[in-house]
Amino acid sequence: MARILVVDDSPTETEAFRAVLEKNGHEVLNAENGADGVAVARQERPDLVLMDIVMPGLNGFQATRQLTRSPETKHIPVIIVTTKDQETDRVWGKRQGASGYLVKPVSETRLLSEIGALLTTADE
């Protein structure tokens, strides 16, 4: 299926995403903060990135902006997955270039639906 990079500073969240994604045939890469996420994305070129917002150092908004504005990674869809549920956060996430925005906790069905839609679009 797809190579998906999970950028989240919570080991619990990372493992939950890993379990769902691997169960559904995806390969999972991970990074524990925004700066590492940008570095891994540049090196590994995943098919999609799941990005938390609240992380130490480079936050998810900043990392998303770097990925979506860089010629080498701008083709990689980024889905922000966060506990931040304010409309202003959604708008700001989209302005940074995010292709999707999901609020934790995310159901497996919703997560896979969003990923599937973006991967299909990326293939066209």
Short mmCIF file of C-alpha atoms in Angstrom, two decimals:
data_model
loop_
_atom_site.label_atom_id
_atom_site.label_comp_id
_atom_site.label_asym_id
_atom_site.label_seq_id
_atom_site.Cartn_x
_atom_site.Cartn_y
_atom_site.Cartn_z
CA MET A 1 0.00 0.00 0.00
CA ALA A 2 1.52 3.34 1.08
CA ARG A 3 4.47 4.58 3.13
CA ILE A 4 3.06 6.88 5.80
CA LEU A 5 5.09 9.10 8.11
CA VAL A 6 3.57 9.65 11.57
CA VAL A 7 4.94 12.79 13.26
CA ASP A 8 3.83 12.81 16.90
CA ASP A 9 5.65 13.25 20.21
CA SER A 10 3.33 10.82 22.02
CA PRO A 11 4.56 7.21 21.88
CA THR A 12 1.01 6.07 22.70
CA GLU A 13 -0.50 7.96 19.74
CA THR A 14 2.30 6.83 17.43
CA GLU A 15 1.75 3.18 18.31
CA ALA A 16 -2.03 3.50 17.92
CA PHE A 17 -1.57 4.92 14.42
CA ARG A 18 1.07 2.29 13.61
CA ALA A 19 -1.28 -0.55 14.63
CA VAL A 20 -4.14 0.74 12.47
CA LEU A 21 -1.97 1.55 9.47
CA GLU A 22 0.04 -1.68 9.48
CA LYS A 23 -3.14 -3.74 9.96
CA ASN A 24 -4.37 -2.13 6.75
CA GLY A 25 -1.21 -2.87 4.79
CA HIS A 26 0.66 0.42 5.08
CA GLU A 27 4.34 0.84 5.93
CA VAL A 28 4.86 3.25 8.84
CA LEU A 29 7.74 5.64 9.43
CA ASN A 30 7.79 7.87 12.48
CA ALA A 31 9.32 11.02 13.90
CA GLU A 32 8.94 12.45 17.41
CA ASN A 33 8.91 16.16 16.56
CA GLY A 34 8.44 18.59 13.71
CA ALA A 35 12.12 19.03 12.84
CA ASP A 36 12.69 15.26 12.69
CA GLY A 37 9.47 14.90 10.69
CA VAL A 38 10.72 17.34 8.06
CA ALA A 39 14.09 15.56 7.92
CA VAL A 40 12.54 12.09 7.59
CA ALA A 41 10.10 13.31 4.92
CA ARG A 42 12.96 14.81 2.89
CA GLN A 43 15.05 11.67 3.18
CA GLU A 44 12.39 8.95 2.86
CA ARG A 45 9.79 10.67 0.64
CA PRO A 46 6.69 9.01 2.17
CA ASP A 47 3.39 8.89 0.30
CA LEU A 48 1.60 10.80 3.06
CA VAL A 49 2.30 12.47 6.43
CA LEU A 50 0.14 12.41 9.58
CA MET A 51 1.20 15.51 11.56
CA ASP A 52 0.47 16.39 15.19
CA ILE A 53 0.50 20.11 16.05
CA VAL A 54 1.62 20.40 19.67
CA MET A 55 5.22 19.20 19.81
CA PRO A 56 8.45 20.55 21.28
CA GLY A 57 10.63 22.71 19.06
CA LEU A 58 9.22 22.95 15.56
CA ASN A 59 5.45 22.54 15.91
CA GLY A 60 3.19 20.80 13.43
CA PHE A 61 2.04 24.01 11.74
CA GLN A 62 5.66 25.06 11.13
CA ALA A 63 6.67 21.58 9.94
CA THR A 64 3.66 21.39 7.60
CA ARG A 65 4.56 24.77 6.14
CA GLN A 66 8.15 23.64 5.52
CA LEU A 67 7.03 20.42 3.84
CA THR A 68 4.33 21.96 1.66
CA ARG A 69 6.51 24.86 0.51
CA SER A 70 9.64 22.86 -0.28
CA PRO A 71 10.00 21.75 -3.93
CA GLU A 72 11.23 18.31 -2.85
CA THR A 73 8.28 17.54 -0.51
CA LYS A 74 5.38 19.74 -1.64
CA HIS A 75 3.76 16.82 -3.49
CA ILE A 76 3.39 14.84 -0.24
CA PRO A 77 -0.08 15.29 1.30
CA VAL A 78 -0.08 16.25 4.99
CA ILE A 79 -3.02 15.44 7.26
CA ILE A 80 -2.93 17.31 10.55
CA VAL A 81 -4.11 15.02 13.36
CA THR A 82 -4.48 16.90 16.64
CA THR A 83 -6.55 17.54 19.75
CA LYS A 84 -6.90 21.21 18.69
CA ASP A 85 -10.53 21.51 17.63
CA GLN A 86 -10.94 25.26 17.05
CA GLU A 87 -12.01 26.56 13.65
CA THR A 88 -9.07 28.98 13.71
CA ASP A 89 -6.69 26.00 14.03
CA ARG A 90 -8.34 24.29 11.04
CA VAL A 91 -8.07 27.44 8.94
CA TRP A 92 -4.44 27.98 9.97
CA GLY A 93 -3.61 24.34 9.19
CA LYS A 94 -5.05 24.69 5.69
CA ARG A 95 -3.11 27.94 5.20
CA GLN A 96 0.09 26.07 6.02
CA GLY A 97 -0.71 23.66 3.20
CA ALA A 98 -2.36 20.75 5.01
CA SER A 99 -4.54 18.58 2.79
CA GLY A 100 -6.66 17.38 5.70
CA TYR A 101 -7.40 18.06 9.35
CA LEU A 102 -8.60 15.42 11.81
CA VAL A 103 -9.29 15.81 15.52
CA LYS A 104 -8.11 13.15 18.00
CA PRO A 105 -9.36 10.69 18.89
CA VAL A 106 -9.84 9.67 15.26
CA SER A 107 -11.82 6.57 14.38
CA GLU A 108 -10.06 3.98 12.26
CA THR A 109 -12.73 4.34 9.58
CA ARG A 110 -12.36 8.13 9.37
CA LEU A 111 -8.56 7.95 9.33
CA LEU A 112 -8.45 5.35 6.58
CA SER A 113 -11.10 7.19 4.57
CA GLU A 114 -9.12 10.45 4.65
CA ILE A 115 -5.87 8.67 3.79
CA GLY A 116 -7.52 6.74 0.96
CA ALA A 117 -9.04 9.88 -0.55
CA LEU A 118 -5.70 11.72 -0.54
CA LEU A 119 -3.69 8.80 -1.87
CA THR A 120 -6.19 8.34 -4.72
CA THR A 121 -5.95 12.05 -5.55
CA ALA A 122 -2.15 11.89 -5.46
CA ASP A 123 -2.14 9.00 -7.94
CA GLU A 124 -4.17 10.90 -10.53
#
